[in-house]
Short mmCIF file of N, CA and C in Angstrom, two decimals:
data_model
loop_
_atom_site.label_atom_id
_atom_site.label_comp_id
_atom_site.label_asym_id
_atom_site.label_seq_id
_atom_site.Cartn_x
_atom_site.Cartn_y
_atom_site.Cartn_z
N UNK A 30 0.04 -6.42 -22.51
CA UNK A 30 -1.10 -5.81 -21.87
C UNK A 30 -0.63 -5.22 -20.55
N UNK A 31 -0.91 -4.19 -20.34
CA UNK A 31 -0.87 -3.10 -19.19
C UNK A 31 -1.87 -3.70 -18.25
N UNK A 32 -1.57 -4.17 -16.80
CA UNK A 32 -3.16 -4.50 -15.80
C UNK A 32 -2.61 -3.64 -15.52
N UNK A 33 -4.23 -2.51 -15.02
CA UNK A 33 -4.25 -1.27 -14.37
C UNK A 33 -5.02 -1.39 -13.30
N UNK A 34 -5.00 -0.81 -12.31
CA UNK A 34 -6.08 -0.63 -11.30
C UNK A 34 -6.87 0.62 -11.47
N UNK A 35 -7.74 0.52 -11.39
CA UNK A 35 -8.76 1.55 -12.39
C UNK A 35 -10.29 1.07 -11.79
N UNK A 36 -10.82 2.24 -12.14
CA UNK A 36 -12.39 2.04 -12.64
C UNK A 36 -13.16 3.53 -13.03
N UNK A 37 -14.30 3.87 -12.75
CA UNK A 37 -15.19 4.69 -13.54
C UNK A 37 -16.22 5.34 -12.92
N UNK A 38 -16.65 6.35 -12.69
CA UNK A 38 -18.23 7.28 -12.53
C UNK A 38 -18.99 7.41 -13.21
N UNK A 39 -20.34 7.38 -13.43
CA UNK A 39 -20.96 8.20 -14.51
C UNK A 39 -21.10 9.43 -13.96
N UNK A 40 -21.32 10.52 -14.38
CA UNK A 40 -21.86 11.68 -13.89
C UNK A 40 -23.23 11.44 -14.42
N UNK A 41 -24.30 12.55 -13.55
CA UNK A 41 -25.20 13.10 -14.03
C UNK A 41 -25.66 12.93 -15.62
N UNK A 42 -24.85 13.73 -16.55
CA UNK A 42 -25.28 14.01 -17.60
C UNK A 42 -24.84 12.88 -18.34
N UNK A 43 -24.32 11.47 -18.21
CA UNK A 43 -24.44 10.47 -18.80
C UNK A 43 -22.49 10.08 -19.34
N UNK A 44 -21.91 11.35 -19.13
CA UNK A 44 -20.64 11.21 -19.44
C UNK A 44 -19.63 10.36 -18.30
N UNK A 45 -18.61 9.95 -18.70
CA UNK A 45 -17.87 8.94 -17.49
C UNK A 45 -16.72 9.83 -17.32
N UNK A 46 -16.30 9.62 -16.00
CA UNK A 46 -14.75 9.99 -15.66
C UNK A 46 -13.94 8.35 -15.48
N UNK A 47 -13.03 7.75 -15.66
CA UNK A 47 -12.46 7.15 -15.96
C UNK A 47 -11.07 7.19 -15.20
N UNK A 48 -10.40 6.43 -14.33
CA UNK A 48 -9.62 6.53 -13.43
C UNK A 48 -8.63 5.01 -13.50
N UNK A 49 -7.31 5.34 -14.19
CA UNK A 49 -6.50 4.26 -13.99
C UNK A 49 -5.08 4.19 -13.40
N UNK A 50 -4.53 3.65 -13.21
CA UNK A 50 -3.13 3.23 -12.11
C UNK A 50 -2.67 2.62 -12.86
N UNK A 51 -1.36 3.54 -13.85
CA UNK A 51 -0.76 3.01 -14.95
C UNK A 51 1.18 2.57 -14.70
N UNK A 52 1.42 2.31 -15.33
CA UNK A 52 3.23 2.25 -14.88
C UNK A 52 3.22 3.59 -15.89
N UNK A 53 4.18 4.23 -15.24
CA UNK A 53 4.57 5.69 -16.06
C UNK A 53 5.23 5.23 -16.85
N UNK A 54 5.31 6.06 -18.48
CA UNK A 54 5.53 5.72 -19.88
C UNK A 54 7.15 6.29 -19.77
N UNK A 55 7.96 5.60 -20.48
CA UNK A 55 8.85 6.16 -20.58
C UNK A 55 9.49 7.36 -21.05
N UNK A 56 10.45 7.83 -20.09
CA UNK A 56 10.93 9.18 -20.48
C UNK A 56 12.58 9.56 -20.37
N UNK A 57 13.36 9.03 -21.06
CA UNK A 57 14.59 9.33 -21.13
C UNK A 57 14.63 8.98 -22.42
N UNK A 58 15.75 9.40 -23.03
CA UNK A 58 16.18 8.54 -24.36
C UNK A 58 16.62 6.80 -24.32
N UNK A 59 17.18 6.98 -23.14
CA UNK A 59 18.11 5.55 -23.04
C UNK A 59 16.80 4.54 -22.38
N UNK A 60 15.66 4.84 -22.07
CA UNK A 60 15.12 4.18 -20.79
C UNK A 60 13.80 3.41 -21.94
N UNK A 61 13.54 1.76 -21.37
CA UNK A 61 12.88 1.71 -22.23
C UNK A 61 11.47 1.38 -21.60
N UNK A 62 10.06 1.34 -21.91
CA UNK A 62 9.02 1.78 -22.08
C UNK A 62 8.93 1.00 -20.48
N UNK A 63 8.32 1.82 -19.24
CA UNK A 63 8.15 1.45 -18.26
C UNK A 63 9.08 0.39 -17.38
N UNK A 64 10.01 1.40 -17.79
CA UNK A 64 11.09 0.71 -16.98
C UNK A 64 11.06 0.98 -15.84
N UNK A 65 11.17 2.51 -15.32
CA UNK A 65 11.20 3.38 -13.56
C UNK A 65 10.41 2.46 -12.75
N UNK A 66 10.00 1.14 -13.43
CA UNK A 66 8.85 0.58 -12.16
C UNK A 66 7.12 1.94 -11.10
N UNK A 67 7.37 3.38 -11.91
CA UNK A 67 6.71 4.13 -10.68
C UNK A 67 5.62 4.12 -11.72
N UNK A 68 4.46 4.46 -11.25
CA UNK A 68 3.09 4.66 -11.53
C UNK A 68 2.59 5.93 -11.09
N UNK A 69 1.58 6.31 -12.31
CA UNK A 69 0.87 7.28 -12.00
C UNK A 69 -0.39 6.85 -12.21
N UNK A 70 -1.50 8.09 -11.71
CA UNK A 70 -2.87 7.86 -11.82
C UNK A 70 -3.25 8.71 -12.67
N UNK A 71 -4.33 8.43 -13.97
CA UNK A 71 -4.30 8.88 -14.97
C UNK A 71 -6.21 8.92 -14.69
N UNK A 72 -6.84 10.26 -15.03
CA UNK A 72 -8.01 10.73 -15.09
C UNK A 72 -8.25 11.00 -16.36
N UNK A 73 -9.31 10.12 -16.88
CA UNK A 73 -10.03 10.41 -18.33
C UNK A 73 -11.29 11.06 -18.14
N UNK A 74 -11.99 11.96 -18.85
CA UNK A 74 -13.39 12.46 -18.67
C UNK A 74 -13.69 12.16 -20.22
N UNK A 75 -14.78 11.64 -20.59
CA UNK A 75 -15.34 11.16 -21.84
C UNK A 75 -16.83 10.83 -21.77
N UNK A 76 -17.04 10.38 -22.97
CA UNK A 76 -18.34 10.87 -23.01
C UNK A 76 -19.13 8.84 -23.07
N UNK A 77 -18.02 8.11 -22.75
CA UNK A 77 -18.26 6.60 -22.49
C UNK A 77 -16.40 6.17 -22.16
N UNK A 78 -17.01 4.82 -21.45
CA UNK A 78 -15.52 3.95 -21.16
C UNK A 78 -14.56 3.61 -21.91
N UNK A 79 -15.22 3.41 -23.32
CA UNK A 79 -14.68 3.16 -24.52
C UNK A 79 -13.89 4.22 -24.98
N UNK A 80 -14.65 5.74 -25.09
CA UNK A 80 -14.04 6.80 -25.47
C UNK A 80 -12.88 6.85 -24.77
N UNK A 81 -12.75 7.05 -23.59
CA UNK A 81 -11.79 7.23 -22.58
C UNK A 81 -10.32 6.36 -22.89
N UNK A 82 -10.29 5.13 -23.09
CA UNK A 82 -9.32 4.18 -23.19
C UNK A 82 -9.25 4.54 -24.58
N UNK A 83 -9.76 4.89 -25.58
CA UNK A 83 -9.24 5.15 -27.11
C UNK A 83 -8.79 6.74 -26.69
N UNK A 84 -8.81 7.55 -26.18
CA UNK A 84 -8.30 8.95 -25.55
C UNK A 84 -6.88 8.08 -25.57
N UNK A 85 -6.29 7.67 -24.34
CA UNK A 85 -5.21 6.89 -24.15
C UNK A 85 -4.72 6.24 -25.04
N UNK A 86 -5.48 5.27 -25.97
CA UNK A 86 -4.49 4.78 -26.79
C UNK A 86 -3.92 5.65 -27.79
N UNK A 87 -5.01 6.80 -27.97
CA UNK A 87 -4.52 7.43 -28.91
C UNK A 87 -3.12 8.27 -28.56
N UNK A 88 -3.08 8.52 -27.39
CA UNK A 88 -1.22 9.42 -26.56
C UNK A 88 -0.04 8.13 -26.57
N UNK A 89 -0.58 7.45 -27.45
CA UNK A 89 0.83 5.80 -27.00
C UNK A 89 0.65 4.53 -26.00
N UNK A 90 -0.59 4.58 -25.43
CA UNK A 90 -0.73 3.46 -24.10
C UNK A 90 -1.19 2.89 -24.78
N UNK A 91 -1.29 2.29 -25.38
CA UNK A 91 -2.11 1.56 -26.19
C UNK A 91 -2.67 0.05 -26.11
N UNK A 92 -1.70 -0.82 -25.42
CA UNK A 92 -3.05 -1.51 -24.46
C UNK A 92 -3.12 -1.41 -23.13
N UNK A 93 -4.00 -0.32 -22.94
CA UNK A 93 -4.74 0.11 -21.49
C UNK A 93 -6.05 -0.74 -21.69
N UNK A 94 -6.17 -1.32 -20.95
CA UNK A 94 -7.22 -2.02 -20.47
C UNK A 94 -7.84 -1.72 -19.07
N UNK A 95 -9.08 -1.34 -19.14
CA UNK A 95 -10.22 -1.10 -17.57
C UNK A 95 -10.47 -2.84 -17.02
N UNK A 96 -10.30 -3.26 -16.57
CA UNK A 96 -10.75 -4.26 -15.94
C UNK A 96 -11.40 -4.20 -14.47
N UNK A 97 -12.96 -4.26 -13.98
CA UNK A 97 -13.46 -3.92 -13.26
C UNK A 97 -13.56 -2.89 -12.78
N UNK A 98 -13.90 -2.40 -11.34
CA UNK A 98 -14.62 -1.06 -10.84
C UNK A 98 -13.73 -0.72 -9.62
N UNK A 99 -12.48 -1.35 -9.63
CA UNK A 99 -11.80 -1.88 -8.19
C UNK A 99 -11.42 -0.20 -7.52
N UNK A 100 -11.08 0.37 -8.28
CA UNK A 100 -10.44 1.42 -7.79
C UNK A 100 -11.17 3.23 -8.72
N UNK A 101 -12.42 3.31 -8.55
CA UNK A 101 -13.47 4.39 -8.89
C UNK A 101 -12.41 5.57 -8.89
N UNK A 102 -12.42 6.81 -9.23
CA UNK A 102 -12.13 8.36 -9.22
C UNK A 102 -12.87 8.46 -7.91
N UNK A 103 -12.30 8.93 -6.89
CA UNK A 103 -12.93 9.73 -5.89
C UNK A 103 -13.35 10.96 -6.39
N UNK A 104 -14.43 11.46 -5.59
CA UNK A 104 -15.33 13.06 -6.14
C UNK A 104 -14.38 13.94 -6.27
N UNK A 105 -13.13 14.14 -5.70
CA UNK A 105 -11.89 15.06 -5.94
C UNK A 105 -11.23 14.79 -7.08
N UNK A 106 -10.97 13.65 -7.49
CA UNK A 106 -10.69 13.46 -8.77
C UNK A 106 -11.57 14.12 -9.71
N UNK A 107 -12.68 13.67 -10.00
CA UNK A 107 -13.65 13.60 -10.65
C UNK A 107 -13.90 15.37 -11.14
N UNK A 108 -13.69 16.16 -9.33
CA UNK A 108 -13.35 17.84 -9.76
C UNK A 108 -12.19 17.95 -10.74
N UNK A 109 -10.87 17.46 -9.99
CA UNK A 109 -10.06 17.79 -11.02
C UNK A 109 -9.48 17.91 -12.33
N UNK A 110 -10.95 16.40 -13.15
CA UNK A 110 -10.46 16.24 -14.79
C UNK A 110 -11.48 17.21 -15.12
N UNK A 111 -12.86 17.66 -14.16
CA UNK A 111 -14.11 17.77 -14.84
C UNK A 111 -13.52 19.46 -15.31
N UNK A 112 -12.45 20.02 -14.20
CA UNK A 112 -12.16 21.68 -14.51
C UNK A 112 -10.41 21.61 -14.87
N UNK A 113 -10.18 20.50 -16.29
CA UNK A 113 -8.98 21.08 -16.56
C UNK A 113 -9.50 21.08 -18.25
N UNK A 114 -9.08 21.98 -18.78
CA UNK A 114 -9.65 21.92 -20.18
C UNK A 114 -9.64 21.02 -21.38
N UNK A 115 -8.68 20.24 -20.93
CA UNK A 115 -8.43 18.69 -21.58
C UNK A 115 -9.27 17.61 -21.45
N UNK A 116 -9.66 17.43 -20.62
CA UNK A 116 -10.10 16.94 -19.78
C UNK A 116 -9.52 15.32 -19.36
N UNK A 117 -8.12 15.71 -18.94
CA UNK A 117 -6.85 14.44 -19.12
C UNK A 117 -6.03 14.61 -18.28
N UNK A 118 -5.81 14.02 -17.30
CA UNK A 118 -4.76 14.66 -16.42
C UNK A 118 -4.09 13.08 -15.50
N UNK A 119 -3.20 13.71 -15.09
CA UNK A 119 -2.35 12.69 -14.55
C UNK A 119 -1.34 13.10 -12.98
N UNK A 120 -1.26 12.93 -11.95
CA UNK A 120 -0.10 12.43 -11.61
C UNK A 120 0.66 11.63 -10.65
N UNK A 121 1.99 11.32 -10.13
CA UNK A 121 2.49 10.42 -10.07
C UNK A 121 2.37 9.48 -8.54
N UNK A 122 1.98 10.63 -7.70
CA UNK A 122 1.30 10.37 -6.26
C UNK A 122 -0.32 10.35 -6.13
N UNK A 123 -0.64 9.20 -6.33
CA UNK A 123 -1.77 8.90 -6.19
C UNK A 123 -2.35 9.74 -5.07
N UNK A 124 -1.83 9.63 -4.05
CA UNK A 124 -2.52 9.33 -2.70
C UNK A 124 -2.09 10.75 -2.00
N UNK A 125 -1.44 11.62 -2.20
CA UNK A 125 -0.58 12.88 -2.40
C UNK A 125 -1.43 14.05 -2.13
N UNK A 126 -2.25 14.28 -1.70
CA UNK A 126 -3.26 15.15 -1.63
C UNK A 126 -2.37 16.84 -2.29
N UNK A 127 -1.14 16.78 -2.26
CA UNK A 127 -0.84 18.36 -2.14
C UNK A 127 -0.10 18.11 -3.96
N UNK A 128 0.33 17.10 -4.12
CA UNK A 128 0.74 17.47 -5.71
C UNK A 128 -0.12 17.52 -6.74
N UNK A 129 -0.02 18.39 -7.27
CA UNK A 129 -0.79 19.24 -8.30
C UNK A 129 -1.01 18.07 -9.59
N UNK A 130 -2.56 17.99 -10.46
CA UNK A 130 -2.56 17.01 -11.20
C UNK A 130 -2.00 17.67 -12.81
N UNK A 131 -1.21 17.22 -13.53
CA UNK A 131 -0.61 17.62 -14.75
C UNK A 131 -1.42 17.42 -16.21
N UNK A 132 -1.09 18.19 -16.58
CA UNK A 132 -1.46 18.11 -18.20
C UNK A 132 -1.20 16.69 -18.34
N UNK A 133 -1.81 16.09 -19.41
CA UNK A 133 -0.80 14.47 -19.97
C UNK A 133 -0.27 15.14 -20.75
N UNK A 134 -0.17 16.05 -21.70
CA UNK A 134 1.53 15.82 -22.26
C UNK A 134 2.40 15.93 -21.24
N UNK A 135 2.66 16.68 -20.17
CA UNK A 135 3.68 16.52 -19.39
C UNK A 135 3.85 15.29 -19.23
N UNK A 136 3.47 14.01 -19.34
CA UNK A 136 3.68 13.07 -18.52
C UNK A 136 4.68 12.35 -20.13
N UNK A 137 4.71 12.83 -20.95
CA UNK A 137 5.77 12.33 -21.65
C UNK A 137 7.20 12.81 -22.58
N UNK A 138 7.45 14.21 -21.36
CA UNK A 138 8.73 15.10 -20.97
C UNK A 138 9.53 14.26 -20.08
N UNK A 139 10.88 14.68 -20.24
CA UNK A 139 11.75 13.97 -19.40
C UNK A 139 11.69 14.56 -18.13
N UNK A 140 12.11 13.70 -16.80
CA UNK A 140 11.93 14.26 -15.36
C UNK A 140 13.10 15.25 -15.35
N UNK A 141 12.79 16.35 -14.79
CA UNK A 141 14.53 17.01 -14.08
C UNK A 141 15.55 16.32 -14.20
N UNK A 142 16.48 16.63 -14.25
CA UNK A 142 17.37 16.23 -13.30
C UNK A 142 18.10 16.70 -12.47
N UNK A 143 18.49 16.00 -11.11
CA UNK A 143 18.63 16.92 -10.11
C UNK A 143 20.48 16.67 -9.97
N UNK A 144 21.30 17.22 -10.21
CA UNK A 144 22.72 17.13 -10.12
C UNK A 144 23.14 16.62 -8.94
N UNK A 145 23.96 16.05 -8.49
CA UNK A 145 24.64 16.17 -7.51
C UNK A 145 25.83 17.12 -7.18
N UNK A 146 26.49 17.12 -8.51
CA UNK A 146 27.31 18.88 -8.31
C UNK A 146 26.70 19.30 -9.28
N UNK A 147 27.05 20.59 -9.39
CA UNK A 147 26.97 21.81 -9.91
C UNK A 147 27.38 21.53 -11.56
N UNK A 148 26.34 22.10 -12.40
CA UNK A 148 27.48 21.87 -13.52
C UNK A 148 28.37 23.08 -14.20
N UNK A 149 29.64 22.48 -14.82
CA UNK A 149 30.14 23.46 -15.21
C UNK A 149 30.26 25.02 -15.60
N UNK A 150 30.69 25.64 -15.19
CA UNK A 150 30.16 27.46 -16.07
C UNK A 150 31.40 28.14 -15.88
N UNK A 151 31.34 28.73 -16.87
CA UNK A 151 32.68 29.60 -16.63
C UNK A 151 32.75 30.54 -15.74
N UNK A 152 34.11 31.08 -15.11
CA UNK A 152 34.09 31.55 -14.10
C UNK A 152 33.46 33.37 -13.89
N UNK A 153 33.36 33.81 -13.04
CA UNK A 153 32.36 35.10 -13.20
C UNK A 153 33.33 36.06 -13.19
N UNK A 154 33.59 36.80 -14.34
CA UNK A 154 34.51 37.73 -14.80
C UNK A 154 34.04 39.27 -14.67
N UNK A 155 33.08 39.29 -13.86
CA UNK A 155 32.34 40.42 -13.58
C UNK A 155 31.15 40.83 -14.93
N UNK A 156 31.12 42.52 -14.44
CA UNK A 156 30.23 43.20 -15.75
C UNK A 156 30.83 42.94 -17.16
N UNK A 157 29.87 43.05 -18.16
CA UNK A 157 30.90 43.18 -19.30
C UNK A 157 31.34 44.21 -19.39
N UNK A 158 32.37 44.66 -20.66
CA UNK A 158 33.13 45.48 -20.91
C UNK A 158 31.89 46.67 -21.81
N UNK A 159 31.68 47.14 -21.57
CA UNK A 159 30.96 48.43 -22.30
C UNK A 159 31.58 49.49 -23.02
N UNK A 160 32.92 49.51 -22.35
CA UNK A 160 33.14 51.41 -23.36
C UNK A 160 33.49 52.28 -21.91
N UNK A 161 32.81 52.32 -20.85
CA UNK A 161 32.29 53.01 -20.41
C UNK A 161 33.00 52.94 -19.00
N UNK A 162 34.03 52.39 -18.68
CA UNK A 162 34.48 52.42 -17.60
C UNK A 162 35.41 53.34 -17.31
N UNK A 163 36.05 53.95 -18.15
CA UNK A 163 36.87 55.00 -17.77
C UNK A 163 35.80 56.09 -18.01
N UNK A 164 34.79 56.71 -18.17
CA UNK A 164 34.19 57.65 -17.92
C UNK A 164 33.50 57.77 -16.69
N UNK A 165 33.84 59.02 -16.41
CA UNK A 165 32.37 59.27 -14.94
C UNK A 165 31.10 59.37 -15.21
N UNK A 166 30.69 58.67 -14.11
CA UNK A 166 28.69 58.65 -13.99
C UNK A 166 28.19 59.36 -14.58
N UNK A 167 28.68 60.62 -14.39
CA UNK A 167 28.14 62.08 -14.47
C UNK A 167 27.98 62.02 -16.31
N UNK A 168 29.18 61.33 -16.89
CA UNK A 168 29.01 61.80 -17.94
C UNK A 168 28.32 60.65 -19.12
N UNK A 169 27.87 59.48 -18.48
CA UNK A 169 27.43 58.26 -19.09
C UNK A 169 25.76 58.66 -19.25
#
């Protein structure tokens, strides 16, 4: 069992937004299921609490569990699942005001990776060879 910190809104029209604090799912080949220790915050919009957590189980989380109201969708949240067309979104800085919230499939692509050198490439041998180097401009 996954404990999440989470909880829920109703809106207006009777539908819930749904807000949990999950360990991020694994994403390497070698890495196994919530290993990185990091968490993201995951926004459900559904049409009940129930719906929402079967949304999730159905992408692989599969025991996500809501336990209490501890941690609601703020009204900014609540904008951000209500105007993405999925209505599913995720990401990894909770508290982050400037990073952008992601599709959930992104959230089960592998991260970058950021090199420390450069990788290999062969060396830059200029233009290619065309034909065309012994002729003048004029006549290309």
């Amino acid at each position: 069992m996954h404990m999440s910190g989470g909880g829920f809104t109703r809106l207006p029209g009777g539908s819930v937004v749904v807000a949990l604090s999950l360990p991020r799912p694994a994403h390497g080949p070698r890495s196994g299921p919530y290993e990185c220790g990091c968490r993201v915050r995951v926004l459900v919009h559904a049409v009940n609490r129930q719906r929402a957590l079967t949304r999730l189980r159905n992408l692989g989380l599969r025991a996500v569990y809501l336990r209490g109201n501890t941690e609601p969708p703020t009204p900014d949240e609540v904008t951000a699942v209500l105007h993405h067309p999925d209505g599913l979104v995720w990401r990894e800085t909770p508290d982050d005001d400037t990073e952008s919230w992601h599709p959930i499939r992104a959230l089960w692509r592998p991260r970058p990776v950021h090199p420390t050198r450069a990788p290999h490439t062969a060396p830059d041998r200029g233009p290619l060879a065309t034909g065309d180097e012994d002729r003048p401009a004029s006549a290309a």
